[in-house]
Amino acid sequence: MGASETRQQIVDVADRLFYEHGFEATSFADIAKDVGLSRGNFYYHFKTKNEILDAVIAQRMANTRAMLEAWEQDAASPSDCIRTFVHILITNQAKIMAYGCPVGTLCNELAKLDHLAKDDATGLFTLFRDWLRRQFTRLGREEDADALALHVLMRSQGVATLATAFRDEEFIRREVGDMEAWLLAQCPVGSIPNVRQPS
């Protein structure tokens, strides 16, 4: 395996371990063990855990941008875009119940640590905020698009937090249904094309 492939494997493993165990609780040794590298070979690719964190955040940013672009291309309407975002709670419910939201947990931990990368991690939320704001603007809600975007983010983070605490699949599905109903109330069926009734 070449150097670039090894580096990518380190970032992938670190991303998973930071999510499952937390940034602070994950050591160089933990990552090296999962990748199958000696510490000496590991240091060839990354000198500090902060360098790995920077790479993990950069990868998450790139993956999130690609995901949001794909959602926008595939959706029939801005409302469907927002609905896809909301449904990620169901799509990823097993991981969310086990470990929480990957964005929220990282941002919270880095904020508590007052880590230099905390603002970079918050950039992940900003990506979602900007994207959701654009969808609400496309729906004709330009004046309060940002407030609506933050409401969706707030609601989804609250659901993720309680889902982790209670590990209740029915709760997640019920809240997603309520969020869909709320979305429909913000954008009545007659005002936009291709809006489905909440399932």
mmCIF file of C-alpha atoms in Angstrom:
data_model
loop_
_atom_site.group_PDB
_atom_site.id
_atom_site.type_symbol
_atom_site.label_atom_id
_atom_site.label_comp_id
_atom_site.label_asym_id
_atom_site.label_seq_id
_atom_site.Cartn_x
_atom_site.Cartn_y
_atom_site.Cartn_z
ATOM 1 C CA MET A 1 0.000 0.000 0.000
ATOM 2 C CA GLY A 2 1.404 3.396 -1.020
ATOM 3 C CA ALA A 3 1.918 6.405 1.224
ATOM 4 C CA SER A 4 -1.266 8.178 0.079
ATOM 5 C CA GLU A 5 -3.358 5.042 0.641
ATOM 6 C CA THR A 6 -1.842 4.554 4.095
ATOM 7 C CA ARG A 7 -2.508 8.172 5.002
ATOM 8 C CA GLN A 8 -6.105 7.821 3.830
ATOM 9 C CA GLN A 9 -6.531 4.668 5.913
ATOM 10 C CA ILE A 10 -5.211 6.503 8.983
ATOM 11 C CA VAL A 11 -7.712 9.323 8.462
ATOM 12 C CA ASP A 12 -10.587 6.870 7.940
ATOM 13 C CA VAL A 13 -9.724 4.908 11.080
ATOM 14 C CA ALA A 14 -9.213 8.074 13.126
ATOM 15 C CA ASP A 15 -12.551 9.443 11.913
ATOM 16 C CA ARG A 16 -14.316 6.304 13.133
ATOM 17 C CA LEU A 17 -12.485 6.163 16.471
ATOM 18 C CA PHE A 18 -12.991 9.872 17.181
ATOM 19 C CA TYR A 19 -16.699 9.323 16.560
ATOM 20 C CA GLU A 20 -17.059 6.108 18.544
ATOM 21 C CA HIS A 21 -14.749 6.935 21.480
ATOM 22 C CA GLY A 22 -14.107 10.681 21.300
ATOM 23 C CA PHE A 23 -11.082 12.682 20.209
ATOM 24 C CA GLU A 24 -9.475 12.944 23.637
ATOM 25 C CA ALA A 25 -9.964 9.269 24.497
ATOM 26 C CA THR A 26 -8.411 8.073 21.219
ATOM 27 C CA SER A 27 -4.632 7.754 21.299
ATOM 28 C CA PHE A 28 -1.992 7.503 18.602
ATOM 29 C CA ALA A 29 -1.551 3.880 19.668
ATOM 30 C CA ASP A 30 -5.270 3.169 19.183
ATOM 31 C CA ILE A 31 -5.191 4.486 15.624
ATOM 32 C CA ALA A 32 -1.879 2.817 14.757
ATOM 33 C CA LYS A 33 -3.130 -0.519 16.092
ATOM 34 C CA ASP A 34 -6.298 -0.410 13.980
ATOM 35 C CA VAL A 35 -4.336 0.580 10.885
ATOM 36 C CA GLY A 36 -1.647 -2.023 11.568
ATOM 37 C CA LEU A 37 1.310 0.365 11.628
ATOM 38 C CA SER A 38 4.266 0.663 13.966
ATOM 39 C CA ARG A 39 4.530 4.005 15.771
ATOM 40 C CA GLY A 40 7.612 4.838 13.705
ATOM 41 C CA ASN A 41 5.787 4.319 10.418
ATOM 42 C CA PHE A 42 2.781 6.139 11.800
ATOM 43 C CA TYR A 43 4.828 9.273 12.561
ATOM 44 C CA TYR A 44 5.966 9.341 8.938
ATOM 45 C CA HIS A 45 2.411 10.321 7.988
ATOM 46 C CA PHE A 46 1.287 12.383 11.012
ATOM 47 C CA LYS A 47 3.423 13.963 13.703
ATOM 48 C CA THR A 48 0.604 14.918 16.091
ATOM 49 C CA LYS A 49 -2.970 13.918 16.845
ATOM 50 C CA ASN A 50 -4.020 17.475 16.026
ATOM 51 C CA GLU A 51 -2.734 16.972 12.473
ATOM 52 C CA ILE A 52 -4.943 13.898 12.212
ATOM 53 C CA LEU A 53 -7.907 15.847 13.595
ATOM 54 C CA ASP A 54 -7.383 18.540 10.954
ATOM 55 C CA ALA A 55 -7.370 15.856 8.252
ATOM 56 C CA VAL A 56 -10.516 14.235 9.680
ATOM 57 C CA ILE A 57 -12.386 17.559 9.754
ATOM 58 C CA ALA A 58 -11.253 18.364 6.193
ATOM 59 C CA GLN A 59 -12.470 14.958 5.000
ATOM 60 C CA ARG A 60 -15.799 15.360 6.755
ATOM 61 C CA MET A 61 -16.204 18.794 5.145
ATOM 62 C CA ALA A 62 -15.488 17.401 1.683
ATOM 63 C CA ASN A 63 -17.813 14.423 2.186
ATOM 64 C CA THR A 64 -20.578 16.649 3.541
ATOM 65 C CA ARG A 65 -20.334 19.039 0.588
ATOM 66 C CA ALA A 66 -20.529 16.119 -1.839
ATOM 67 C CA MET A 67 -23.526 14.650 0.000
ATOM 68 C CA LEU A 68 -25.421 17.945 0.016
ATOM 69 C CA GLU A 69 -24.718 18.511 -3.663
ATOM 70 C CA ALA A 70 -26.004 15.015 -4.456
ATOM 71 C CA TRP A 71 -29.149 15.590 -2.408
ATOM 72 C CA GLU A 72 -29.832 18.810 -4.279
ATOM 73 C CA GLN A 73 -29.318 17.150 -7.670
ATOM 74 C CA ASP A 74 -31.530 14.173 -6.835
ATOM 75 C CA ALA A 75 -34.406 15.994 -5.128
ATOM 76 C CA ALA A 76 -37.541 17.020 -7.010
ATOM 77 C CA SER A 77 -37.959 20.204 -4.939
ATOM 78 C CA PRO A 78 -36.285 22.210 -2.159
ATOM 79 C CA SER A 79 -38.812 20.698 0.237
ATOM 80 C CA ASP A 80 -37.593 17.234 -0.725
ATOM 81 C CA CYS A 81 -34.016 18.389 -0.038
ATOM 82 C CA ILE A 82 -34.952 19.406 3.498
ATOM 83 C CA ARG A 83 -36.908 16.199 3.981
ATOM 84 C CA THR A 84 -33.823 14.191 2.989
ATOM 85 C CA PHE A 85 -31.811 16.049 5.627
ATOM 86 C CA VAL A 86 -34.433 15.276 8.268
ATOM 87 C CA HIS A 87 -34.536 11.608 7.264
ATOM 88 C CA ILE A 88 -30.817 11.192 7.943
ATOM 89 C CA LEU A 89 -31.917 10.666 11.550
ATOM 90 C CA ILE A 90 -33.646 7.457 10.454
ATOM 91 C CA THR A 91 -30.998 6.445 7.904
ATOM 92 C CA ASN A 92 -28.260 6.654 10.560
ATOM 93 C CA GLN A 93 -30.370 5.816 13.598
ATOM 94 C CA ALA A 94 -28.288 2.812 14.712
ATOM 95 C CA LYS A 95 -25.078 4.861 14.844
ATOM 96 C CA ILE A 96 -26.837 7.872 16.342
ATOM 97 C CA MET A 97 -28.333 5.774 19.140
ATOM 98 C CA ALA A 98 -24.906 4.255 19.840
ATOM 99 C CA TYR A 99 -22.637 7.285 19.509
ATOM 100 C CA GLY A 100 -24.699 10.433 18.873
ATOM 101 C CA CYS A 101 -24.481 12.808 15.934
ATOM 102 C CA PRO A 102 -20.930 12.805 14.527
ATOM 103 C CA VAL A 103 -21.000 16.570 14.000
ATOM 104 C CA GLY A 104 -22.575 17.461 17.324
ATOM 105 C CA THR A 105 -20.406 15.164 19.419
ATOM 106 C CA LEU A 106 -17.176 16.438 17.870
ATOM 107 C CA CYS A 107 -18.177 20.099 18.184
ATOM 108 C CA ASN A 108 -19.221 19.641 21.809
ATOM 109 C CA GLU A 109 -16.036 17.840 22.767
ATOM 110 C CA LEU A 110 -13.713 20.323 21.089
ATOM 111 C CA ALA A 111 -15.621 23.235 22.651
ATOM 112 C CA LYS A 112 -15.220 21.708 26.122
ATOM 113 C CA LEU A 113 -11.509 21.237 25.460
ATOM 114 C CA ASP A 114 -11.290 24.784 24.070
ATOM 115 C CA HIS A 115 -9.395 23.131 21.221
ATOM 116 C CA LEU A 116 -7.927 25.243 18.437
ATOM 117 C CA ALA A 117 -9.911 23.213 15.880
ATOM 118 C CA LYS A 118 -13.311 23.894 17.478
ATOM 119 C CA ASP A 119 -14.198 26.582 14.934
ATOM 120 C CA ASP A 120 -13.156 24.326 12.054
ATOM 121 C CA ALA A 121 -15.444 21.598 13.393
ATOM 122 C CA THR A 122 -18.292 24.100 13.705
ATOM 123 C CA GLY A 123 -17.825 24.688 9.982
ATOM 124 C CA LEU A 124 -19.632 21.380 9.461
ATOM 125 C CA PHE A 125 -22.751 22.842 11.064
ATOM 126 C CA THR A 126 -22.274 25.975 8.972
ATOM 127 C CA LEU A 127 -22.326 23.860 5.801
ATOM 128 C CA PHE A 128 -25.690 22.390 6.817
ATOM 129 C CA ARG A 129 -26.991 25.805 7.907
ATOM 130 C CA ASP A 130 -26.079 27.480 4.633
ATOM 131 C CA TRP A 131 -27.487 24.611 2.592
ATOM 132 C CA LEU A 132 -30.769 24.539 4.514
ATOM 133 C CA ARG A 133 -31.038 28.324 4.273
ATOM 134 C CA ARG A 134 -30.673 28.048 0.504
ATOM 135 C CA GLN A 135 -33.498 25.490 0.346
ATOM 136 C CA PHE A 136 -35.852 27.701 2.375
ATOM 137 C CA THR A 137 -34.905 30.673 0.200
ATOM 138 C CA ARG A 138 -35.795 28.626 -2.878
ATOM 139 C CA LEU A 139 -39.153 27.928 -1.209
ATOM 140 C CA GLY A 140 -39.874 31.654 -1.018
ATOM 141 C CA ARG A 141 -38.964 32.101 2.653
ATOM 142 C CA GLU A 142 -35.962 34.370 2.080
ATOM 143 C CA GLU A 143 -36.700 36.733 4.982
ATOM 144 C CA ASP A 144 -36.626 34.012 7.646
ATOM 145 C CA ALA A 145 -34.651 31.339 5.780
ATOM 146 C CA ASP A 146 -31.761 31.415 8.239
ATOM 147 C CA ALA A 147 -34.034 31.175 11.277
ATOM 148 C CA LEU A 148 -35.826 28.214 9.689
ATOM 149 C CA ALA A 149 -32.504 26.549 8.873
ATOM 150 C CA LEU A 150 -31.342 26.925 12.468
ATOM 151 C CA HIS A 151 -34.666 25.552 13.708
ATOM 152 C CA VAL A 152 -34.207 22.385 11.623
ATOM 153 C CA LEU A 153 -30.633 22.011 12.862
ATOM 154 C CA MET A 154 -31.700 22.565 16.466
ATOM 155 C CA ARG A 155 -34.530 20.061 16.228
ATOM 156 C CA SER A 156 -32.390 17.386 14.568
ATOM 157 C CA GLN A 157 -29.624 17.827 17.164
ATOM 158 C CA GLY A 158 -32.130 17.531 19.986
ATOM 159 C CA VAL A 159 -33.557 14.352 18.506
ATOM 160 C CA ALA A 160 -30.063 12.902 18.072
ATOM 161 C CA THR A 161 -29.116 13.710 21.675
ATOM 162 C CA LEU A 162 -32.246 12.125 23.153
ATOM 163 C CA ALA A 163 -31.986 9.158 20.769
ATOM 164 C CA THR A 164 -28.518 8.478 22.174
ATOM 165 C CA ALA A 165 -29.813 8.777 25.736
ATOM 166 C CA PHE A 166 -32.948 6.650 25.355
ATOM 167 C CA ARG A 167 -32.090 4.456 22.331
ATOM 168 C CA ASP A 168 -35.695 4.618 21.198
ATOM 169 C CA GLU A 169 -36.279 4.018 17.473
ATOM 170 C CA GLU A 170 -39.966 4.881 17.731
ATOM 171 C CA PHE A 171 -39.088 8.248 19.242
ATOM 172 C CA ILE A 172 -36.837 9.021 16.265
ATOM 173 C CA ARG A 173 -39.515 8.060 13.728
ATOM 174 C CA ARG A 174 -42.184 10.033 15.571
ATOM 175 C CA GLU A 175 -40.008 13.154 15.717
ATOM 176 C CA VAL A 176 -39.076 12.862 12.046
ATOM 177 C CA GLY A 177 -42.804 12.675 11.232
ATOM 178 C CA ASP A 178 -43.441 15.787 13.319
ATOM 179 C CA MET A 179 -40.605 17.616 11.561
ATOM 180 C CA GLU A 180 -42.097 16.674 8.189
ATOM 181 C CA ALA A 181 -45.480 18.015 9.303
ATOM 182 C CA TRP A 182 -43.794 21.231 10.466
ATOM 183 C CA LEU A 183 -42.055 21.544 7.100
ATOM 184 C CA LEU A 184 -45.337 21.118 5.269
ATOM 185 C CA ALA A 185 -46.868 23.880 7.413
ATOM 186 C CA GLN A 186 -44.023 26.241 6.467
ATOM 187 C CA CYS A 187 -44.465 25.497 2.768
ATOM 188 C CA PRO A 188 -48.071 24.560 1.926
ATOM 189 C CA VAL A 189 -48.572 21.989 -0.826
ATOM 190 C CA GLY A 190 -50.178 24.464 -3.195
ATOM 191 C CA SER A 191 -47.246 26.858 -3.056
ATOM 192 C CA ILE A 192 -44.511 24.494 -4.296
ATOM 193 C CA PRO A 193 -44.334 21.603 -6.762
ATOM 194 C CA ASN A 194 -43.733 17.953 -5.987
ATOM 195 C CA VAL A 195 -44.282 18.115 -2.244
ATOM 196 C CA ARG A 196 -45.322 14.798 -0.738
ATOM 197 C CA GLN A 197 -47.509 14.448 2.302
ATOM 198 C CA PRO A 198 -45.575 13.312 5.396
ATOM 199 C CA SER A 199 -45.341 9.546 5.699
#
